[in-house]
Coordinates of C-alpha atoms in Angstrom, one line a residue:
M95 CA 44.7 371.2 218.9
N96 CA 44.0 370.3 215.4
T97 CA 47.1 370.6 213.2
E98 CA 45.1 370.0 210.0
F99 CA 44.5 373.6 209.4
S100 CA 43.7 375.5 206.3
F101 CA 46.7 377.4 204.5
S102 CA 44.3 379.9 202.6
S103 CA 46.0 382.9 203.4
R104 CA 43.1 385.4 202.7
R105 CA 45.8 387.9 202.5
S106 CA 45.9 391.1 199.9
P107 CA 49.0 391.5 198.3
V108 CA 51.3 394.2 199.6
V109 CA 51.6 397.3 197.5
C110 CA 54.3 399.8 198.3
L111 CA 56.8 402.1 196.3
R112 CA 60.4 402.4 197.8
G113 CA 61.5 399.1 199.3
C114 CA 60.2 395.6 200.0
V115 CA 61.2 392.5 201.8
A116 CA 59.7 389.0 201.8
S117 CA 60.7 385.9 203.7
S118 CA 58.9 383.0 205.3
Q119 CA 59.4 384.6 209.1
P120 CA 58.1 387.8 210.2
L121 CA 61.0 388.4 212.6
A122 CA 63.6 387.8 209.9
S123 CA 61.5 390.1 207.5
T124 CA 61.6 392.7 210.0
V125 CA 65.6 392.5 210.5
G126 CA 66.1 392.9 206.9
L127 CA 63.7 395.7 206.9
D128 CA 65.7 397.7 209.8
I129 CA 68.9 397.2 207.1
L130 CA 66.8 399.3 204.6
K131 CA 65.9 401.9 207.0
R132 CA 69.7 402.2 207.8
G133 CA 70.7 402.8 204.3
G134 CA 71.4 399.2 203.4
N135 CA 70.5 397.8 200.0
A136 CA 68.8 394.5 198.6
A137 CA 72.1 392.5 199.2
D138 CA 72.9 394.1 202.7
A139 CA 68.9 393.3 203.6
A140 CA 69.0 389.8 201.9
V141 CA 72.2 388.7 203.9
A142 CA 70.5 390.0 207.1
I143 CA 67.6 387.9 206.7
A144 CA 69.8 385.0 205.8
A145 CA 71.3 385.1 209.2
A146 CA 68.1 386.0 210.9
L147 CA 66.4 382.9 209.7
A148 CA 69.2 380.9 210.8
V149 CA 68.1 381.8 214.1
T150 CA 64.4 381.5 213.8
E151 CA 64.4 378.4 211.2
P152 CA 67.5 376.3 212.2
G153 CA 65.9 373.2 210.9
S154 CA 65.9 374.7 207.4
T155 CA 68.7 376.9 207.2
G156 CA 71.9 378.3 208.9
P157 CA 75.7 378.7 208.4
G158 CA 76.1 374.9 208.5
G159 CA 74.6 374.8 204.7
D160 CA 75.0 376.3 201.3
A161 CA 73.4 379.5 199.7
F162 CA 72.8 380.7 196.0
C163 CA 72.2 384.2 195.2
L164 CA 71.0 386.3 192.1
F165 CA 71.7 390.1 192.1
Y166 CA 70.0 392.7 189.9
N167 CA 71.9 396.1 189.6
G168 CA 69.5 398.5 189.4
N169 CA 71.9 401.1 187.7
T170 CA 73.4 399.0 185.3
A171 CA 70.5 396.2 184.9
E172 CA 73.6 393.6 184.8
I173 CA 72.6 390.3 186.7
R174 CA 75.2 388.5 188.7
G175 CA 75.2 385.3 190.7
I176 CA 77.0 383.6 193.4
N177 CA 77.4 380.0 193.7
G178 CA 77.8 379.3 197.5
S179 CA 77.6 375.5 197.5
G180 CA 80.4 373.7 199.2
R181 CA 82.5 370.6 197.9
S182 CA 83.0 367.2 199.6
P183 CA 85.9 366.4 201.7
R184 CA 89.1 365.7 199.5
A185 CA 89.1 362.2 201.0
L186 CA 85.3 361.4 200.2
T187 CA 86.2 359.3 196.8
L188 CA 83.8 356.4 195.4
D189 CA 87.0 354.1 195.9
F190 CA 86.7 355.2 199.8
L191 CA 82.8 354.6 199.9
E192 CA 82.8 351.2 198.5
G193 CA 85.8 350.2 200.6
R194 CA 83.7 350.7 203.6
G195 CA 80.9 348.9 202.0
F196 CA 78.7 351.2 200.5
S197 CA 77.1 351.1 196.9
E198 CA 74.5 352.9 195.0
E199 CA 71.8 350.5 196.4
A200 CA 73.2 350.7 199.8
P201 CA 74.6 354.4 200.3
P202 CA 75.3 355.8 203.7
S203 CA 72.3 356.9 205.8
V204 CA 70.9 360.4 204.8
F205 CA 72.2 361.6 208.2
D206 CA 75.7 360.0 208.2
A207 CA 78.6 362.5 208.7
L208 CA 80.0 361.4 205.7
N209 CA 77.5 363.7 203.8
V210 CA 78.6 366.9 205.4
T211 CA 80.1 369.0 202.5
V212 CA 81.8 372.3 203.3
P213 CA 79.5 374.9 204.4
G214 CA 79.1 377.7 201.7
A215 CA 76.9 379.9 203.2
P216 CA 78.9 381.9 205.5
A217 CA 81.4 382.7 202.6
C218 CA 78.3 383.5 200.4
W219 CA 77.3 386.1 203.0
C220 CA 80.3 387.7 203.0
D221 CA 80.6 387.7 199.5
A222 CA 77.1 389.2 198.6
V223 CA 77.9 392.0 201.1
Q224 CA 81.3 392.8 199.4
L225 CA 80.4 392.4 195.6
F226 CA 76.9 393.8 195.8
G227 CA 76.4 395.4 198.8
S228 CA 75.8 399.3 199.9
H229 CA 79.2 399.6 201.3
K230 CA 77.1 402.1 204.0
L231 CA 77.0 399.3 206.2
T232 CA 79.8 397.0 207.6
L233 CA 79.1 393.1 207.7
Q234 CA 79.1 393.8 211.2
E235 CA 76.1 395.9 211.3
V236 CA 74.4 393.7 208.7
L237 CA 74.5 390.8 211.2
S238 CA 73.7 392.5 214.2
G239 CA 69.9 391.8 213.8
A240 CA 70.3 388.1 214.0
V241 CA 72.7 388.2 216.6
D242 CA 70.5 390.3 218.8
L243 CA 67.7 388.0 218.1
A244 CA 69.6 384.8 218.9
G245 CA 71.1 386.3 222.0
A246 CA 67.8 387.6 223.6
G247 CA 65.7 385.0 222.2
F248 CA 62.5 384.6 220.2
P249 CA 59.3 382.7 220.3
V250 CA 59.1 379.8 218.1
A251 CA 56.1 380.2 215.1
E252 CA 53.6 377.3 214.5
V253 CA 54.9 375.9 211.5
T254 CA 58.2 375.8 212.4
A255 CA 57.6 374.3 215.7
H256 CA 55.6 371.5 214.0
H257 CA 58.7 370.7 211.5
W258 CA 61.1 370.9 214.5
A259 CA 59.4 368.4 216.3
T260 CA 58.8 365.9 213.5
S261 CA 62.5 366.0 212.2
L262 CA 63.6 365.8 216.0
S263 CA 61.6 362.5 216.0
A264 CA 63.1 361.3 212.6
L265 CA 66.5 361.8 213.9
R266 CA 66.0 359.9 216.9
D267 CA 64.4 357.0 215.1
A268 CA 67.5 356.8 213.2
G269 CA 69.6 356.5 216.2
K270 CA 70.9 360.2 216.0
E271 CA 70.7 363.3 218.1
L272 CA 70.3 367.0 217.6
G273 CA 72.6 369.3 219.4
G274 CA 71.3 370.8 222.6
D275 CA 71.7 374.3 221.3
L276 CA 69.0 373.8 219.4
L277 CA 66.6 372.3 221.8
I278 CA 64.8 373.0 225.2
D279 CA 65.9 370.7 228.3
G280 CA 66.3 368.1 225.5
H281 CA 62.9 368.8 223.8
A282 CA 61.8 370.5 220.5
P283 CA 60.5 374.0 221.5
K284 CA 56.6 374.3 221.2
C285 CA 54.8 377.2 219.4
G286 CA 55.3 380.3 221.4
Q287 CA 58.1 379.0 223.5
I288 CA 61.0 381.2 223.8
L289 CA 64.7 379.8 222.5
K290 CA 67.8 381.4 223.0
N291 CA 71.1 380.3 220.9
A292 CA 73.7 382.1 222.9
A293 CA 76.3 379.9 220.8
L294 CA 74.9 380.9 217.5
A295 CA 75.0 384.6 218.6
Q296 CA 78.6 384.2 219.2
T297 CA 79.2 382.3 216.0
L298 CA 77.5 385.3 214.1
K299 CA 79.3 388.1 216.1
E300 CA 82.7 386.6 215.2
L301 CA 81.5 386.2 211.6
G302 CA 80.6 390.0 211.3
E303 CA 83.9 390.9 213.2
Q304 CA 86.3 389.1 211.2
G305 CA 84.7 387.8 208.1
K306 CA 85.2 384.4 206.5
A307 CA 88.1 383.8 208.5
A308 CA 85.8 383.6 211.7
F309 CA 84.1 380.3 210.1
Y310 CA 86.6 378.8 207.8
H311 CA 89.7 378.9 210.3
G312 CA 90.1 378.8 214.0
R313 CA 87.5 378.0 216.7
V314 CA 84.3 377.2 214.5
A315 CA 86.4 375.4 211.8
K316 CA 88.0 373.4 214.4
A317 CA 84.6 372.3 216.1
I318 CA 83.2 371.5 212.7
V319 CA 85.9 368.8 211.9
D320 CA 85.8 367.4 215.6
V321 CA 82.2 366.7 215.3
I322 CA 82.6 365.3 212.0
Q323 CA 85.3 362.9 212.6
Q324 CA 84.1 361.8 215.6
N325 CA 81.1 360.6 213.9
G326 CA 83.0 358.7 211.1
G327 CA 83.4 361.5 208.7
V328 CA 86.6 362.5 207.0
M329 CA 86.5 366.4 206.5
T330 CA 89.8 368.2 207.4
L331 CA 90.6 371.8 208.1
D332 CA 92.2 371.9 204.7
D333 CA 88.7 371.2 203.1
L334 CA 87.3 374.2 205.1
S335 CA 90.1 376.6 204.7
S336 CA 90.4 376.3 200.7
H337 CA 86.5 376.8 200.4
D338 CA 85.4 380.0 198.2
S339 CA 82.6 381.2 196.7
E340 CA 82.0 381.2 193.1
V341 CA 80.9 384.5 191.2
V342 CA 78.8 383.0 188.1
T343 CA 77.0 384.3 185.0
P344 CA 73.1 383.1 185.3
I345 CA 71.6 381.2 182.6
S346 CA 67.9 382.2 181.0
T347 CA 65.3 381.4 178.4
E348 CA 62.5 383.5 177.1
F349 CA 58.5 382.5 177.4
K350 CA 55.9 384.6 176.0
G351 CA 57.5 387.8 176.4
V352 CA 59.3 387.4 179.6
R353 CA 62.9 386.0 180.5
L354 CA 63.5 383.7 183.7
W355 CA 66.9 383.8 184.9
E356 CA 68.4 380.8 186.9
L357 CA 71.9 380.0 188.3
P358 CA 73.8 377.5 186.3
P359 CA 74.9 373.9 187.4
N360 CA 75.9 372.4 189.9
C361 CA 72.3 373.9 190.9
Q362 CA 69.3 372.7 189.2
G363 CA 68.1 375.9 187.8
L364 CA 68.5 374.4 184.5
T365 CA 65.4 372.2 185.3
A366 CA 63.0 375.3 185.5
L367 CA 64.4 376.4 182.1
L368 CA 64.2 373.0 180.2
L369 CA 60.4 372.8 181.7
L370 CA 59.4 376.4 180.4
N371 CA 60.9 375.4 177.0
I372 CA 58.9 372.3 176.9
L373 CA 55.6 373.9 178.0
E374 CA 56.1 376.6 175.2
N375 CA 55.2 374.0 172.8
F376 CA 51.5 373.8 174.3
P377 CA 50.2 377.3 173.7
Q378 CA 46.4 375.8 173.6
L379 CA 46.3 375.0 177.2
K380 CA 43.6 376.9 179.0
G381 CA 42.1 376.4 182.5
H382 CA 44.0 377.0 185.8
N383 CA 44.8 373.4 187.2
S384 CA 42.3 371.9 184.6
A385 CA 43.1 368.2 183.7
D386 CA 44.5 369.1 180.4
Y387 CA 46.9 371.8 182.1
I388 CA 48.0 369.4 184.8
H389 CA 48.6 366.4 182.6
V390 CA 50.8 368.5 180.5
L391 CA 52.8 370.2 183.4
V392 CA 53.6 366.7 184.9
E393 CA 54.8 365.3 181.7
A394 CA 56.9 368.2 181.0
V395 CA 58.1 368.1 184.5
R396 CA 59.2 364.3 184.1
L397 CA 61.1 365.1 181.1
A398 CA 63.2 367.9 182.7
L399 CA 63.8 366.0 185.7
S400 CA 65.0 363.1 183.6
D401 CA 67.6 365.6 181.5
A402 CA 68.6 367.2 184.8
Q403 CA 69.5 363.9 186.9
Q404 CA 71.3 362.8 183.4
Y405 CA 73.1 365.8 182.7
L406 CA 73.7 368.1 185.9
G407 CA 76.8 367.6 188.1
D408 CA 79.8 369.9 188.8
P409 CA 81.1 371.9 185.7
D410 CA 84.6 371.5 187.6
H411 CA 84.5 367.9 187.2
V412 CA 82.1 367.0 184.1
T413 CA 81.0 368.9 180.8
I414 CA 77.4 370.2 180.3
S415 CA 76.3 371.0 177.0
M416 CA 74.2 374.0 178.0
E417 CA 73.6 375.3 174.7
T418 CA 72.4 372.4 173.4
L419 CA 69.8 371.5 176.3
L420 CA 68.5 375.2 176.2
D421 CA 68.3 375.3 172.6
K422 CA 64.3 375.4 171.9
S423 CA 64.5 372.8 169.2
Y424 CA 65.9 370.3 171.7
S425 CA 62.6 371.2 174.0
H426 CA 60.6 370.8 170.9
Q427 CA 61.8 367.3 170.5
R428 CA 61.1 366.4 173.8
A429 CA 57.6 368.0 173.8
Q430 CA 56.6 365.6 170.9
L431 CA 56.9 362.6 173.6
I432 CA 53.7 363.9 175.3
S433 CA 50.5 362.8 174.4
M434 CA 47.4 364.3 175.5
S435 CA 45.4 361.2 176.2
R436 CA 48.0 359.0 178.0
V437 CA 50.5 359.2 180.2
M438 CA 54.2 358.7 179.1
E439 CA 56.0 355.4 179.5
Q440 CA 59.5 354.8 180.5
V441 CA 60.8 358.1 181.5
E442 CA 63.9 357.9 183.3
P443 CA 63.5 358.7 187.0
G444 CA 65.3 361.6 188.8
P445 CA 67.1 361.3 192.3
M446 CA 65.3 360.8 195.4
T447 CA 64.1 363.8 197.0
G448 CA 63.7 365.7 200.2
S449 CA 64.7 369.2 201.6
D450 CA 64.2 372.0 203.8
T451 CA 65.4 375.6 202.8
V452 CA 64.2 379.2 203.2
Y453 CA 63.7 381.3 200.1
F454 CA 63.4 385.1 200.4
C455 CA 63.7 388.4 198.3
V456 CA 64.4 391.9 198.6
I457 CA 64.1 394.8 196.2
D458 CA 65.3 398.3 197.3
S459 CA 64.4 402.1 196.7
E460 CA 67.5 402.1 193.9
G461 CA 66.0 399.2 192.0
N462 CA 68.4 396.5 193.0
A463 CA 67.1 393.1 193.6
C464 CA 68.4 390.1 195.5
S465 CA 66.8 386.8 195.0
F466 CA 68.3 384.4 197.7
V467 CA 68.1 380.7 198.9
N468 CA 69.8 379.2 201.7
S469 CA 69.6 375.5 202.9
I470 CA 70.9 372.6 205.1
Y471 CA 68.9 370.2 203.0
L472 CA 66.9 367.7 205.1
N473 CA 65.5 369.2 208.4
F474 CA 68.6 369.9 210.6
G475 CA 70.7 368.4 208.1
T476 CA 72.8 365.5 209.9
G477 CA 71.8 366.8 213.1
L478 CA 75.5 367.0 214.1
V479 CA 76.0 370.5 215.9
P480 CA 79.5 371.6 216.4
K481 CA 80.2 372.5 219.9
D482 CA 79.3 376.1 221.2
C483 CA 78.7 377.0 217.7
G484 CA 74.7 376.9 217.7
F485 CA 73.9 375.6 214.2
A486 CA 73.4 372.0 212.6
L487 CA 75.4 370.6 209.4
Q488 CA 73.8 370.0 206.3
N489 CA 73.8 366.5 204.6
R490 CA 73.8 367.8 201.0
G491 CA 76.4 365.1 200.1
A492 CA 73.4 362.6 200.3
F493 CA 72.5 363.7 196.9
F494 CA 75.6 362.3 195.1
S495 CA 75.4 359.3 193.1
L496 CA 77.6 356.3 193.9
C497 CA 77.1 355.2 190.3
R498 CA 80.6 355.2 188.6
G499 CA 80.6 357.3 185.7
H500 CA 77.6 359.3 186.4
N501 CA 77.7 362.9 186.2
N502 CA 76.8 363.3 189.6
C503 CA 79.0 360.5 190.9
V504 CA 80.7 361.3 194.5
A505 CA 84.5 362.1 194.1
G506 CA 86.9 364.3 196.4
G507 CA 86.3 368.0 196.3
K508 CA 83.2 368.1 194.2
R509 CA 80.2 369.7 194.6
P510 CA 77.2 367.9 194.4
Y511 CA 73.9 368.2 192.1
H512 CA 72.1 371.1 194.0
T513 CA 68.4 371.5 194.5
I514 CA 68.1 374.9 195.8
I515 CA 67.4 377.9 193.2
P516 CA 66.7 381.7 193.4
A517 CA 65.1 383.1 190.3
L518 CA 65.0 386.7 188.8
L519 CA 62.1 387.9 185.8
T520 CA 62.9 390.2 183.2
D521 CA 61.2 391.6 180.4
S522 CA 62.3 390.1 177.2
A523 CA 61.4 393.1 174.9
T524 CA 64.2 395.0 176.3
T525 CA 67.5 394.3 175.1
P526 CA 69.4 391.4 176.8
Q527 CA 72.3 393.7 178.0
K528 CA 69.9 395.5 179.9
P529 CA 66.8 393.6 181.0
K530 CA 63.9 395.5 182.6
L531 CA 63.3 393.8 186.2
L532 CA 59.7 392.4 186.5
A533 CA 60.3 390.2 189.8
A534 CA 62.4 388.4 192.2
L535 CA 60.6 385.2 193.0
G536 CA 61.5 381.7 194.2
V537 CA 60.0 378.5 196.0
M538 CA 61.8 376.4 198.2
G539 CA 61.3 372.5 198.6
A540 CA 64.1 370.2 197.0
L541 CA 62.7 369.1 193.6
M542 CA 59.8 371.2 194.0
Q543 CA 61.6 374.2 193.4
P544 CA 61.5 374.4 189.6
Q545 CA 58.1 373.1 189.5
G546 CA 57.2 375.8 191.8
H547 CA 58.9 378.6 189.9
V548 CA 57.1 377.7 186.9
Q549 CA 53.7 377.3 188.3
V550 CA 53.9 380.7 190.4
L551 CA 55.1 382.1 187.3
L552 CA 52.5 380.8 184.9
N553 CA 49.7 381.6 187.7
M554 CA 50.7 385.3 187.0
L555 CA 51.6 385.2 183.4
E556 CA 48.9 383.1 181.8
F557 CA 46.1 383.7 184.5
G558 CA 46.6 387.0 185.7
M559 CA 47.2 386.4 189.4
N560 CA 48.8 388.8 191.6
P561 CA 51.9 387.7 193.6
Q562 CA 49.7 386.8 196.7
Q563 CA 47.1 384.9 194.9
A564 CA 50.0 383.1 192.7
L565 CA 51.2 381.6 195.8
D566 CA 48.0 380.9 197.5
A567 CA 46.9 378.9 194.5
P568 CA 47.0 374.9 194.8
R569 CA 50.1 373.4 193.7
V570 CA 51.0 369.9 191.9
Y571 CA 54.2 368.3 193.0
V572 CA 55.7 365.4 190.6
Q573 CA 58.0 363.1 192.3
Y574 CA 59.7 359.5 191.7
D575 CA 59.0 356.7 194.1
H576 CA 61.9 354.6 194.2
K577 CA 60.6 351.9 196.5
A578 CA 57.4 351.7 194.0
N579 CA 59.2 352.5 191.0
E580 CA 56.6 354.8 189.8
W581 CA 56.1 358.4 189.2
L582 CA 53.6 360.2 191.8
V583 CA 51.4 363.1 191.1
N584 CA 50.9 365.0 194.4
L585 CA 47.5 367.5 194.2
E586 CA 47.2 370.0 197.0
E587 CA 44.0 370.3 198.3
G588 CA 41.8 372.6 196.4
V589 CA 42.4 371.1 193.1
D590 CA 39.0 369.6 192.0
Q591 CA 38.3 365.7 192.5
E592 CA 37.0 365.5 188.8
V593 CA 40.6 366.6 187.8
A594 CA 42.1 364.0 190.0
D595 CA 39.9 361.1 188.6
E596 CA 40.5 362.3 184.9
L597 CA 44.2 362.3 185.6
R598 CA 44.0 358.8 186.9
R599 CA 42.1 357.7 184.0
R600 CA 45.1 358.9 181.6
G601 CA 47.5 356.7 183.6
H602 CA 48.6 358.8 186.4
K603 CA 49.3 357.6 190.0
V604 CA 47.8 360.6 191.9
N605 CA 47.7 361.3 195.5
W606 CA 44.4 363.6 196.4
P607 CA 44.2 365.8 198.4
I608 CA 47.4 366.8 200.1
T609 CA 46.3 368.9 203.3
G610 CA 47.4 370.2 206.7
H611 CA 51.3 370.2 207.4
Q612 CA 51.8 367.8 204.5
R613 CA 51.3 370.8 202.4
S614 CA 55.1 371.2 203.0
Q615 CA 55.7 369.1 200.1
F616 CA 54.8 371.9 197.7
G617 CA 57.2 374.5 199.0
R618 CA 57.2 378.0 200.5
G619 CA 57.9 380.8 198.0
Q620 CA 57.9 384.5 198.2
I621 CA 57.6 386.9 195.0
I622 CA 58.0 391.0 194.7
A623 CA 57.1 392.1 191.5
V624 CA 57.7 395.4 189.8
G625 CA 54.6 396.6 188.2
D626 CA 51.4 394.9 187.9
W627 CA 52.6 393.5 184.5
W628 CA 50.4 390.3 184.8
N629 CA 47.2 392.7 184.4
P630 CA 48.1 394.8 181.1
S631 CA 44.4 396.6 181.5
V632 CA 45.9 398.6 184.3
T633 CA 48.4 401.3 183.4
Q634 CA 50.0 404.0 185.5
A635 CA 50.5 407.7 184.3
D636 CA 53.8 408.6 182.9
G637 CA 56.4 409.9 185.5
L638 CA 55.0 408.0 188.3
P639 CA 57.4 405.4 190.1
R640 CA 56.5 401.7 189.4
V641 CA 54.7 400.0 192.3
L642 CA 56.0 397.0 194.0
W643 CA 53.8 394.0 194.6
A644 CA 54.7 391.5 197.2
G645 CA 53.1 387.7 198.2
S646 CA 54.3 385.5 200.9
D647 CA 53.5 381.8 201.0
P648 CA 50.7 380.9 203.5
R649 CA 52.3 377.6 204.0
A650 CA 54.9 379.1 206.0
D651 CA 55.0 381.0 209.3
G652 CA 55.2 384.5 207.2
C653 CA 52.7 387.2 206.8
N654 CA 52.2 390.4 204.8
K655 CA 52.3 393.2 206.9
I656 CA 53.2 397.1 206.4
K657 CA 55.7 399.1 208.3
E658 CA 55.7 402.2 207.2
K659 CA 58.4 405.0 208.2
Q660 CA 57.9 408.5 206.6
N661 CA 61.5 409.4 206.1
K662 CA 61.6 411.9 203.4
T663 CA 59.7 410.1 200.7
I664 CA 60.9 406.6 201.8
T665 CA 58.3 403.6 202.6
Y666 CA 59.5 400.3 203.4
V667 CA 57.4 397.1 203.5
T668 CA 57.7 393.9 204.7
A669 CA 56.1 390.5 203.7

């Protein structure tokens, strides 16, 4: 079988009126759709999807990882967020790690049990339903679709099967093993094979019945601590029982008539806003994926990532001058460093990358929107699976720095620099207190995430693409190669060779073309837009509802399909 297949989706955007779900997996989208049909709202459906994706894409997400969400209230236009990232064990100090012989130059293996931070996703799920949900459905009802999916089994999709196999191979090459709950007879499941996960079904069932206590106390908590300590980690039951989510106020910036909303540190939403602010200084750029466009984008990404690497950390441990960093004059100064003819010299590199994550979003019939991201960091995280729990534990702590005095330096009870970020887009012409929703959007993929947010936004805002076209379009991924000590510009197949050659002439180290499953580095995104605001020539008659437009990334197993159920005037759509 040829695995170097094309990712061109040839999909039309989904258009509908009363409710929309977009995720990377059709089975998970169906679960979220069912919640909307039963009277739940966007937050209820998002949590249902999160749990379902933990079943169908366990290498990317699950209860053993972290989650973040943004919620737009359709009645009040208020935007609130939840930081669902967990902290390091209290015993995990820099002195402790140095005492074990680790250093900035020689940190623990990414699969080491020392990199397990407290999983924040289950608490985030519970809190999202409690704070933002409809209260028409119980948590048990919200999670029931995922419980059924795990218990009855599901056929593994093609892209998921590919990453399952490659991740298992990477774990075994490192001398690690993946828990049997996530294998079939000791092997990664192949595309079309049915996987049952009775252990995960039980874990989710208990979470629905008992809430957060089912995870952070009792059976599951003990199993988490046991497997970590058996493998050299230092997490305790107290570390788990003391965890809680944080409700946060989002941060934003205005760009050409729209406002992009992100979550504040410790996550890297700030990076996307810094990037937009820098790009605002180049209004003359024309031509989608032209040499000039990509050159400026790459240079702006380098500057934004460098600032993020320097200043981002856990705000409970370090002071972050958000007002200064987001001031337009600061980004104007940074933009002056960019030359159109030649690559910049001596830009401070960002941290080493790599991630597996899921992003999804929901807009309901009341105008509520939930933008949600869930991750266990690298594929299957540490590979550690607590006994009879059915999920892998994240290795998010691998993103800590071991450089003493750095904002992101490891410390006990600290949250690491976090790559996963959901986003919302509003109209900046309305008042900041009551913004008008334009879209819920996101692109997963480590340090690709802020780059992806900005690229799909520009595809729509600057180049008039609809959500599906914006996700289909070839992307650019800028990363720092620590071994070679140089910045790399990765160009997806579809970018012209002449553009790649011109970028090389300007001094960029270019990888082109990136094809097949290697396209996973460009992330996997979802968009639901309210109205076709990217196309000002089209107007709707007064009094008609605004149409929802949805797109789903062709680099994942998702698909756009319509499931209509006429129940009075309600039509639901899944992407």
